[in-house]
XYZ file of C-alpha atoms in Angstrom:
680
model
C 25.810 37.457 26.616
C 25.797 33.643 26.486
C 22.165 33.470 25.303
C 21.141 34.946 21.957
C 18.056 34.322 19.875
C 16.530 35.167 16.507
C 12.777 35.526 16.806
C 11.246 35.078 13.358
C 7.973 36.697 12.389
C 6.132 36.253 9.093
C 3.472 38.924 8.586
C 1.727 39.487 11.909
C 2.377 35.972 13.265
C 5.370 34.532 15.090
C 6.751 31.610 13.151
C 9.861 30.340 14.957
C 12.546 30.964 17.578
C 16.137 30.062 16.707
C 18.794 29.833 19.414
C 22.227 31.124 18.369
C 24.987 28.787 19.547
C 28.386 30.398 20.252
C 30.952 29.401 17.664
C 28.358 28.367 15.059
C 27.510 30.373 11.962
C 23.831 30.649 11.007
C 22.821 31.163 7.377
C 19.484 32.697 6.366
C 17.861 32.171 2.971
C 15.174 30.559 0.852
C 17.185 27.395 0.163
C 16.375 24.326 2.310
C 20.022 23.902 3.332
C 19.992 27.112 5.397
C 19.677 26.994 9.168
C 16.887 29.611 9.010
C 14.631 29.072 5.989
C 12.614 32.118 4.912
C 9.739 31.321 2.547
C 9.635 34.654 0.774
C 10.024 35.272 -2.972
C 12.107 38.388 -2.251
C 14.562 36.321 -0.214
C 17.582 34.949 -2.095
C 18.559 31.296 -1.880
C 21.513 32.247 0.361
C 20.571 35.683 1.655
C 22.421 36.558 4.878
C 24.599 35.166 7.650
C 24.755 35.660 11.433
C 28.082 34.797 13.058
C 30.034 35.526 16.244
C 33.212 37.578 16.140
C 35.133 39.321 18.957
C 32.485 38.286 21.490
C 29.636 39.899 19.532
C 27.032 38.629 17.076
C 27.307 40.176 13.629
C 25.123 40.202 10.513
C 26.433 40.012 6.942
C 24.518 40.222 3.653
C 25.567 37.487 1.165
C 25.184 39.606 -1.965
C 21.422 39.076 -1.978
C 19.323 40.382 -4.811
C 16.990 42.574 -2.700
C 19.330 43.328 0.211
C 18.977 43.099 3.986
C 17.514 45.892 6.133
C 18.530 46.316 9.783
C 17.865 49.206 12.180
C 16.005 51.005 9.390
C 18.900 50.994 6.905
C 20.129 48.727 4.156
C 23.088 46.619 5.173
C 26.324 47.347 3.295
C 28.933 45.578 5.425
C 29.236 43.544 8.622
C 26.833 44.887 11.241
C 27.133 44.254 14.983
C 23.713 43.230 16.267
C 22.253 44.870 19.358
C 19.391 43.495 21.505
C 16.109 44.592 19.964
C 17.454 45.025 16.416
C 14.930 44.153 13.719
C 16.266 42.354 10.651
C 14.006 42.690 7.620
C 14.230 40.322 4.641
C 11.384 40.858 2.210
C 8.168 40.652 4.242
C 9.794 38.626 7.009
C 11.176 40.154 10.225
C 13.634 38.754 12.756
C 14.383 40.197 16.142
C 17.781 39.727 17.774
C 17.490 39.460 21.598
C 19.392 38.172 24.604
C 16.306 37.953 26.813
C 13.130 36.594 25.234
C 10.939 38.500 27.708
C 12.300 41.811 26.343
C 11.520 41.134 22.703
C 9.424 43.777 20.908
C 8.427 45.781 23.985
C 6.831 48.444 21.771
C 4.595 46.044 19.833
C 2.847 44.236 22.667
C -0.581 45.214 21.390
C 0.144 43.620 18.051
C 1.643 40.586 19.690
C -1.381 40.066 21.883
C -3.556 39.715 18.775
C -1.196 37.209 17.199
C -1.546 33.461 17.602
C 1.323 31.791 19.413
C 2.875 29.025 17.370
C 5.100 27.454 20.015
C 6.154 27.741 23.636
C 9.096 29.970 22.800
C 6.941 32.534 21.038
C 4.609 32.573 24.009
C 7.573 33.339 26.239
C 8.235 36.435 24.148
C 5.056 37.976 25.531
C 2.085 36.571 23.624
C -1.024 36.397 25.782
C -3.081 33.219 25.255
C -6.749 32.803 26.208
C -6.788 36.257 27.826
C -4.018 35.552 30.338
C -1.645 38.405 31.200
C 1.775 38.187 29.538
C 3.527 38.642 32.901
C 2.596 35.059 33.727
C 5.185 33.904 31.195
C 8.085 36.149 32.228
C 9.759 33.346 34.168
C 9.450 30.781 31.364
C 12.576 29.167 30.080
C 12.631 28.722 26.320
C 12.508 25.369 24.505
C 15.978 23.901 24.831
C 17.119 21.192 22.387
C 19.664 19.175 24.332
C 20.461 16.310 21.906
C 20.309 15.683 18.168
C 20.698 12.381 16.370
C 20.718 11.604 12.665
C 21.208 7.811 12.745
C 20.555 5.289 15.509
C 23.386 2.907 16.268
C 20.799 0.118 16.504
C 20.443 0.291 12.705
C 24.009 1.216 11.762
C 26.169 -1.289 9.919
C 29.548 -2.485 11.051
C 30.864 -5.049 13.489
C 28.517 -6.305 16.166
C 29.053 -5.156 19.705
C 30.364 -7.624 22.262
C 27.323 -8.425 24.459
C 29.544 -8.455 27.511
C 30.506 -4.828 26.859
C 26.950 -3.609 26.212
C 24.805 -2.158 28.963
C 21.736 -4.125 30.075
C 19.509 -1.291 28.808
C 21.035 -1.490 25.322
C 20.570 -5.261 25.242
C 16.948 -4.926 26.338
C 16.352 -2.199 23.753
C 17.810 -4.385 21.013
C 15.545 -7.288 21.950
C 12.503 -5.006 22.101
C 13.340 -3.501 18.712
C 13.589 -6.994 17.210
C 10.189 -8.003 18.613
C 8.667 -4.722 17.496
C 9.937 -5.226 13.932
C 8.028 -8.533 13.783
C 4.875 -6.875 15.128
C 5.115 -4.074 12.554
C 5.628 -6.600 9.752
C 2.350 -8.340 10.703
C 0.294 -5.126 10.605
C -2.449 -5.099 7.986
C -3.154 -1.365 7.904
C -1.503 1.919 8.829
C -3.538 2.366 12.015
C -2.631 -1.002 13.530
C 0.979 -0.356 12.494
C 1.045 3.023 14.276
C -0.533 1.603 17.434
C 1.945 -1.298 17.495
C 4.807 1.196 17.184
C 3.448 3.275 20.083
C 3.150 0.180 22.262
C 6.790 -0.648 21.601
C 7.930 2.944 22.237
C 6.102 3.197 25.553
C 7.650 -0.094 26.617
C 11.164 0.883 25.588
C 11.362 4.543 26.707
C 10.659 6.753 29.743
C 7.594 8.498 28.290
C 3.915 8.606 29.179
C 2.386 10.386 26.162
C 2.992 10.448 22.452
C 1.699 9.999 18.938
C 2.592 8.872 15.415
C 2.003 11.663 12.884
C 2.204 11.114 9.126
C 2.025 13.498 6.241
C -1.400 13.641 4.602
C -1.667 12.141 1.139
C -1.586 14.439 -1.869
C -3.563 14.044 -5.085
C -1.245 11.290 -6.313
C -1.766 9.272 -3.107
C 1.800 9.803 -1.833
C 2.539 11.182 1.626
C 4.085 14.462 0.510
C 1.638 17.019 1.935
C 2.978 19.581 4.414
C 0.061 18.870 6.771
C 0.700 16.293 9.524
C -2.100 13.911 10.448
C -2.256 12.143 13.840
C -2.558 8.429 13.027
C -2.368 7.099 16.589
C -1.978 8.760 19.987
C -1.669 7.615 23.589
C -1.390 9.116 27.061
C -0.785 7.152 30.252
C -0.692 10.253 32.478
C -3.343 12.460 34.002
C -3.465 14.778 30.988
C -4.557 14.092 27.412
C -1.978 14.020 24.667
C -0.896 17.498 23.422
C 0.120 17.805 19.785
C 3.763 18.515 18.922
C 4.710 22.212 18.750
C 5.304 23.814 15.373
C 8.823 24.723 16.500
C 9.846 21.116 17.107
C 7.930 19.753 14.100
C 9.485 22.257 11.695
C 12.951 21.719 13.200
C 12.802 17.945 12.778
C 11.198 18.059 9.346
C 13.705 20.665 8.153
C 16.853 18.999 9.500
C 15.759 15.375 9.176
C 17.235 14.622 12.608
C 15.724 13.344 15.829
C 15.888 15.786 18.745
C 15.415 15.639 22.492
C 14.375 18.851 24.261
C 13.087 20.170 27.573
C 10.576 22.847 28.665
C 8.389 22.370 25.591
C 4.924 23.945 25.327
C 2.242 23.000 22.788
C 0.540 25.328 20.352
C -2.856 25.815 21.910
C -2.707 25.052 25.606
C -1.528 27.185 28.533
C 2.058 26.068 28.412
C 1.642 22.489 29.689
C 1.561 23.840 33.265
C -0.618 22.722 36.078
C -2.356 25.026 38.577
C 0.878 25.530 40.511
C 2.736 26.753 37.402
C 4.929 23.657 37.027
C 5.787 22.533 33.523
C 4.062 19.202 32.821
C 6.247 18.087 29.851
C 9.670 17.741 31.436
C 11.277 16.293 28.297
C 10.291 15.483 24.765
C 11.605 13.376 21.877
C 10.692 14.068 18.267
C 12.046 11.769 15.542
C 11.472 11.760 11.766
C 9.805 8.798 10.041
C 12.048 8.397 6.973
C 12.401 6.178 3.959
C 15.356 6.571 1.602
C 15.744 10.246 2.445
C 12.040 11.051 2.151
C 10.288 12.326 5.301
C 6.943 10.589 5.833
C 6.060 11.946 9.272
C 7.064 12.202 12.925
C 7.224 10.219 16.145
C 6.387 12.561 19.039
C 6.929 11.406 22.635
C 7.156 13.285 25.926
C 7.281 12.695 29.663
C 5.304 14.590 32.307
C 6.962 12.831 35.257
C 10.067 14.663 36.567
C 11.376 11.358 37.953
C 11.280 9.704 34.504
C 12.932 12.087 32.093
C 14.114 10.811 28.746
C 17.809 10.192 28.126
C 20.017 9.774 25.022
C 19.368 6.016 24.983
C 15.646 6.744 24.630
C 16.469 9.056 21.727
C 18.497 6.279 20.062
C 15.666 3.764 20.507
C 12.983 6.177 19.259
C 14.993 7.020 16.140
C 15.488 3.310 15.407
C 11.752 2.668 15.794
C 10.907 5.663 13.580
C 13.156 4.355 10.785
C 11.659 0.872 11.190
C 8.167 2.384 10.913
C 9.222 4.013 7.625
C 10.291 0.659 6.166
C 7.143 -1.039 7.505
C 4.973 1.644 5.885
C 6.635 1.050 2.531
C 6.192 -2.723 2.849
C 2.553 -2.208 3.820
C 1.984 0.022 0.782
C 3.561 -2.590 -1.487
C 1.436 -5.379 0.001
C -1.674 -3.289 -0.530
C -0.636 -2.548 -4.131
C -0.001 -6.239 -4.755
C -3.377 -7.119 -3.237
C -5.103 -4.510 -5.405
C -3.284 -5.760 -8.504
C -4.193 -9.348 -7.641
C -7.852 -8.417 -7.191
C -7.781 -6.548 -10.489
C -6.185 -9.510 -12.277
C -8.715 -11.904 -10.748
C -11.536 -9.635 -11.886
C -10.063 -9.451 -15.376
C -9.655 -13.248 -15.391
C -13.319 -13.696 -14.461
C -14.338 -11.222 -17.147
C -12.211 -13.013 -19.756
C -13.667 -16.348 -18.757
C -17.158 -14.857 -19.004
C -16.329 -13.506 -22.454
C -14.939 -16.890 -23.436
C -18.079 -18.498 -22.096
C -20.208 -16.176 -24.227
C -18.158 -17.082 -27.298
C -18.543 -20.758 -26.458
C -22.312 -20.650 -25.994
C -24.274 -23.003 -28.184
C -27.236 -21.096 -29.584
C -30.341 -23.122 -30.288
C -33.348 -24.489 -28.421
C -34.574 -27.093 -30.900
C -35.140 -30.663 -29.802
C -31.987 -31.945 -31.496
C -29.839 -29.228 -29.901
C -31.324 -29.951 -26.491
C -30.174 -33.554 -26.959
C -26.681 -32.301 -27.800
C -26.678 -30.141 -24.663
C -27.709 -33.135 -22.561
C -24.925 -35.222 -24.093
C -22.404 -32.470 -23.251
C -23.614 -32.409 -19.631
C -23.221 -36.191 -19.346
C -19.808 -36.277 -21.025
C -18.215 -33.307 -19.214
C -17.586 -34.839 -15.727
C -15.916 -37.925 -17.225
C -12.235 -38.345 -18.135
C -13.174 -40.412 -21.196
C -12.229 -39.398 -24.730
C -15.004 -37.670 -26.673
C -15.554 -37.993 -30.419
C -17.549 -35.116 -31.936
C -19.009 -35.750 -35.387
C -20.757 -33.453 -37.768
C -20.496 -31.605 -41.041
C -18.062 -28.754 -41.519
C -19.272 -25.526 -39.931
C -21.777 -26.986 -37.455
C -19.760 -25.839 -34.417
C -17.804 -28.893 -33.308
C -15.176 -26.708 -31.609
C -17.893 -24.883 -29.665
C -19.159 -28.240 -28.413
C -15.600 -29.192 -27.388
C -15.209 -25.898 -25.491
C -18.527 -26.478 -23.771
C -17.349 -29.940 -22.664
C -14.077 -28.495 -21.331
C -15.588 -25.529 -19.446
C -18.270 -27.761 -17.927
C -15.684 -30.292 -16.705
C -13.471 -30.378 -13.588
C -10.596 -29.292 -15.880
C -12.176 -25.914 -16.654
C -9.386 -24.047 -14.806
C -6.776 -25.751 -16.972
C -5.827 -24.865 -20.555
C -7.938 -25.656 -23.612
C -5.689 -26.276 -26.628
C -7.002 -26.841 -30.142
C -5.131 -28.020 -33.264
C -6.396 -28.782 -36.766
C -4.790 -31.925 -38.197
C -5.888 -31.089 -41.760
C -3.988 -27.779 -41.777
C -0.481 -29.255 -41.272
C 1.792 -31.675 -43.034
C 2.783 -34.918 -41.323
C 6.155 -33.564 -40.115
C 4.738 -30.293 -38.852
C 1.789 -32.030 -37.180
C 4.139 -34.330 -35.249
C 6.197 -31.310 -34.140
C 3.087 -29.381 -33.129
C 1.639 -32.285 -31.145
C 4.736 -33.588 -29.385
C 7.229 -30.702 -29.686
C 10.833 -30.898 -30.828
C 14.345 -30.345 -29.527
C 16.782 -27.777 -30.827
C 18.497 -29.090 -33.977
C 15.997 -31.923 -34.497
C 15.579 -30.856 -38.135
C 16.436 -27.971 -40.408
C 14.899 -24.826 -38.986
C 14.600 -26.154 -35.414
C 16.617 -23.335 -33.870
C 15.238 -23.806 -30.357
C 13.238 -26.222 -28.234
C 9.486 -26.198 -28.885
C 6.854 -27.342 -26.396
C 4.140 -29.400 -28.083
C 0.377 -29.117 -27.742
C 0.216 -32.129 -25.436
C 2.549 -30.454 -22.940
C 0.711 -27.129 -23.287
C -2.583 -28.877 -22.463
C -1.262 -30.546 -19.278
C -4.056 -30.697 -16.648
C -6.448 -29.458 -19.323
C -8.051 -30.521 -22.596
C -6.610 -31.055 -26.090
C -8.985 -30.913 -29.054
C -7.765 -32.477 -32.283
C -9.970 -31.313 -35.149
C -10.231 -33.227 -38.442
C -8.621 -36.268 -36.857
C -9.457 -38.348 -39.899
C -6.773 -36.477 -41.842
C -3.868 -37.797 -39.711
C -1.327 -40.071 -41.352
C -1.013 -43.687 -40.102
C 2.361 -43.022 -38.383
C 0.981 -40.064 -36.434
C -2.117 -42.110 -35.587
C 0.094 -44.770 -33.982
C 1.987 -42.279 -31.831
C -1.232 -40.451 -30.933
C -2.841 -43.730 -29.845
C 0.081 -44.525 -27.529
C -0.271 -41.170 -25.753
C -4.054 -41.625 -25.462
C -3.423 -44.915 -23.672
C -1.366 -43.091 -21.027
C 2.159 -43.870 -22.203
C 4.892 -41.202 -22.141
C 6.173 -39.698 -25.394
C 9.351 -38.018 -26.598
C 9.818 -34.765 -28.421
C 11.031 -34.977 -32.018
C 14.807 -35.345 -31.822
C 14.730 -35.878 -28.050
C 15.239 -38.809 -25.676
C 13.450 -37.534 -22.554
C 10.243 -39.407 -21.711
C 7.413 -36.949 -21.077
C 4.141 -37.928 -19.390
C 1.149 -35.600 -19.373
C -2.342 -35.529 -17.900
C -4.556 -34.503 -20.808
C -8.145 -35.219 -21.768
C -8.511 -35.635 -25.533
C -11.455 -34.559 -27.656
C -11.443 -35.539 -31.337
C -13.640 -34.084 -34.067
C -14.247 -35.102 -37.663
C -16.648 -34.691 -40.555
C -15.467 -37.893 -42.244
C -17.081 -41.335 -42.220
C -14.532 -43.017 -39.942
C -16.225 -46.423 -40.278
C -15.706 -46.272 -44.034
C -12.093 -45.131 -43.554
C -11.483 -48.039 -41.173
C -12.954 -50.478 -43.692
C -10.731 -49.042 -46.421
C -7.622 -49.126 -44.198
C -7.216 -45.346 -44.054
C -7.810 -45.119 -40.301
C -6.468 -47.382 -37.582
C -9.110 -49.693 -36.161
C -7.618 -49.636 -32.638
C -7.511 -45.808 -32.651
C -11.136 -45.689 -33.807
C -12.257 -47.821 -30.863
C -10.070 -45.781 -28.485
C -11.737 -42.555 -29.672
C -15.246 -43.951 -29.956
C -15.915 -43.951 -26.192
C -18.324 -41.027 -25.947
C -19.813 -39.749 -29.195
C -21.651 -36.467 -29.762
C -23.242 -35.934 -33.170
C -23.866 -32.282 -34.042
C -26.651 -31.967 -36.637
C -26.412 -29.692 -39.652
C -28.303 -26.420 -39.622
C -30.831 -27.622 -42.229
C -31.843 -30.384 -39.779
C -32.798 -27.879 -37.091
C -34.610 -25.053 -38.921
C -36.277 -24.014 -35.639
C -32.895 -22.599 -34.534
C -32.452 -20.375 -37.605
C -34.439 -17.345 -36.259
C -32.617 -17.586 -32.917
C -29.206 -17.795 -34.597
C -30.103 -14.931 -36.946
C -31.046 -12.707 -33.991
C -27.850 -13.665 -32.122
C -25.551 -12.828 -35.044
C -27.433 -9.582 -35.702
C -26.819 -8.429 -32.097
C -23.176 -9.504 -32.279
C -22.368 -7.642 -35.486
C -24.427 -4.601 -34.502
C -22.133 -4.250 -31.473
C -18.965 -4.824 -33.487
C -19.832 -2.432 -36.328
C -21.742 0.178 -34.345
C -24.821 -0.197 -36.528
C -28.364 -0.291 -35.130
C -30.255 -2.619 -37.444
C -33.609 -3.574 -35.973
C -34.160 -7.002 -37.506
C -35.141 -8.833 -40.677
C -37.935 -8.291 -43.156
C -40.414 -11.192 -43.527
C -38.998 -11.897 -47.006
C -35.455 -12.099 -45.637
C -36.455 -14.459 -42.831
C -38.310 -16.629 -45.356
C -35.118 -16.856 -47.416
C -33.100 -17.842 -44.355
C -35.577 -20.576 -43.440
C -35.836 -21.974 -46.993
C -32.088 -22.045 -47.665
C -30.323 -25.411 -47.186
C -27.149 -23.943 -45.571
C -24.436 -26.193 -47.037
C -21.867 -24.319 -44.904
C -24.036 -24.646 -41.777
C -23.643 -22.136 -38.895
C -20.281 -20.858 -40.169
C -21.883 -19.885 -43.463
C -24.822 -18.248 -41.718
C -22.473 -16.170 -39.566
C -20.635 -14.860 -42.625
C -23.854 -14.176 -44.572
C -25.321 -12.086 -41.736
C -22.058 -10.253 -41.089
C -21.976 -9.162 -44.740
C -25.651 -8.184 -44.594
C -25.118 -6.046 -41.472
C -22.226 -4.209 -43.110
C -23.991 -3.586 -46.428
C -27.665 -3.193 -45.422
C -29.099 0.111 -46.625
C -32.205 0.205 -44.407
C -33.057 -0.378 -40.752
C -34.047 -3.964 -41.522
C -32.096 -6.647 -43.390
C -33.964 -7.482 -46.618
C -33.672 -10.525 -48.871
C -31.598 -8.429 -51.282
C -28.926 -8.036 -48.586
C -28.507 -11.813 -48.269
C -25.926 -13.405 -50.547
C -26.602 -17.161 -50.575
C -24.535 -19.750 -52.462
C -25.645 -22.296 -55.070
C -23.670 -25.181 -53.565
C -25.265 -28.507 -52.705
C -25.398 -29.637 -49.129
C -23.667 -32.831 -48.062
C -26.963 -34.720 -48.354
C -28.174 -33.277 -51.626
C -27.860 -35.263 -54.863
C -27.551 -34.307 -58.419
C -31.292 -34.440 -59.064
C -31.755 -30.703 -58.731
C -31.962 -29.684 -55.057
C -29.587 -26.845 -55.730
C -30.866 -23.296 -56.151
C -31.142 -23.078 -59.940
C -33.476 -21.540 -62.430
C -35.940 -23.881 -64.233
C -34.454 -25.235 -67.468
C -36.164 -24.962 -70.862
C -38.385 -28.003 -71.485
C -38.782 -28.813 -67.814
C -41.786 -31.051 -67.177
C -43.695 -30.191 -63.975
C -44.320 -33.145 -61.646
C -46.054 -33.581 -58.298
C -44.224 -33.369 -54.983
C -44.972 -37.041 -54.378
C -43.173 -37.988 -57.581
C -40.198 -35.815 -56.664
C -40.053 -37.303 -53.151
C -40.361 -40.875 -54.510
C -37.536 -40.364 -57.009
C -35.332 -38.650 -54.449
C -35.775 -41.372 -51.824
C -35.094 -44.046 -54.425
C -31.878 -42.386 -55.602
C -30.691 -41.859 -52.023
C -31.335 -45.511 -51.153
C -29.413 -46.572 -54.214
C -26.503 -44.268 -53.304
C -26.278 -45.811 -49.811
C -26.699 -49.398 -51.032
C -30.078 -49.473 -49.309
C -28.614 -48.573 -45.874
C -31.875 -47.349 -44.376
C -30.330 -45.762 -41.262
C -27.874 -43.740 -43.287
C -30.582 -42.814 -45.805
C -32.874 -41.589 -43.027
C -30.029 -39.471 -41.613
C -29.332 -37.903 -45.019
C -33.022 -37.226 -45.630
C -33.451 -35.792 -42.140
C -36.322 -38.115 -41.192
C -36.823 -40.926 -38.721
C -36.160 -44.550 -39.728
C -39.819 -45.417 -39.143
C -40.891 -42.571 -41.433
C -38.577 -43.858 -44.165
C -40.085 -47.352 -43.862
C -43.596 -45.929 -44.278
C -42.585 -43.988 -47.389
C -40.886 -47.052 -48.859
C -44.119 -49.025 -48.403
C -46.257 -46.124 -49.691
C -44.280 -45.710 -52.902
C -43.642 -49.429 -53.404
C -39.892 -48.938 -53.553
C -39.108 -52.513 -52.467
C -40.807 -53.780 -55.606
C -38.824 -51.325 -57.720
C -35.619 -52.538 -56.057
C -36.401 -56.150 -56.909
C -37.239 -55.134 -60.419
C -33.960 -53.282 -60.900
């Protein structure tokens, strides 16, 4: 009467064997907290209870919704179980027996066609691989001898006195410490599992085992019910045999490590050799856990009768299993961080590529090729660059090209327009200010110089700076530290400066509007960006570039320009340069009514360019009484007026006219302008 078992069958297959322990009550139900979990919709969460009273095992229904059937009748009160009684709950059946070999004697035919799910079910009388069931009559059932929920190696509290610890415990502690370092160095789950097995085989009396983890579900988490063998090992004469469903379900259900004996696997002939001796003398199965979540199992067993596992091995295995759980989580986080880092690096490259596209200088004319060559020569240097040109020619694009072609390309590129701010605000923007430095300074502000540390600072419209700001700017350019507005801390930065202007700085210096020493400090490397009217060869290329750009932004599919529209673009003087052209084409793309941009879609201004004079170069209708003249007369008068406006500065006149100095000299001789000058 000391042995009693519940043999659980679901459908036509044996699912589990549960040993009834005297003095312990066993609950049956659908809820996971029950000792026997029945996965049946007709089973209540807490359905029934088996308990021992007066030396007998009794069954009680716990007010279940669908009731409990035993011995062919519905249970109404406490029922004393007899060997061979069948308990029916929904579609699940349980047999109560004292001797496993006597279970279901009248259903042997059915049992022989059922697949055994563990060694205990085979002992009931299931024939495997055609063997006669009498072979298994002498089998002892799987016997769980020890359970453990938490290893003392990982428990908190006061440390043990080494003098009072056994040598085996001290060795196990040292091995666990070394193993934790090995697991932390693992780069993938397979190397981690193999490192854990190496440590387990070194620290326990086993010769076969495996690390099994739950398969990943659709979300990538290890929550699937299916267990996957990640690593396995066998040092004995037989290959590793997978853990039985009985042990796996017991450990996964209870979340505790167990040690058992006489365990048979699911598909082999009972782990016996030819003489009928059980090969697996003892087995340890421990859950791999992390914060209450079960990730898998550690399965170990011994086939050597002289080296059976003991409770210390169970303690060590449980500690390793918990350490594996933490190592798995750390590995997952490292992999996530690596993936995020790769993604951020990819995005950074893409952003830099996009920035590079935005900073491209479009144009293949001879003058633009010279500008490109000047950028290539200036970029590697640390020297200050002065970029000159009319408004709208793309001075900032040239500055970006210098920065991203220089060794500082990985540093910041900071741009500020001196003409857009007052003197006080410009000083605060450039050098920053401390909290309370002036009204409205509610917190510390980092200036543009500090923001551009290890990078490049572009100061546009530098000719608009006041003399006091020019003096402070010059000191920083010469490498001296500066102080924030309202502060006393000396700040030193490593910044390359690029200045840009459309003003005549030489004239401003002569008139005292711009510091002479700052001019010479800026005028180290000079890049002159020509106006768009001086490089008409680039107009078709720029027009095509802006058409593609705004087609993509607006979703339109314009195919190009009509010949009349392109003629207008080439003839126009472009007083606003590339900036104006960009705006004109953007408007044309938005408002164009056909597949091609026509001259009617182009809205061009009547403003003079910076080099035009009042003699009528603007786009205007002929006035009444206008006297037609030859082109030579118009050219002669225009050159004469331009020379007079520049005080006969031939270099400046040639630049305004867009011709070479030698060409201007020839025209002066051709038209006899020197004689006219003397006669004036």
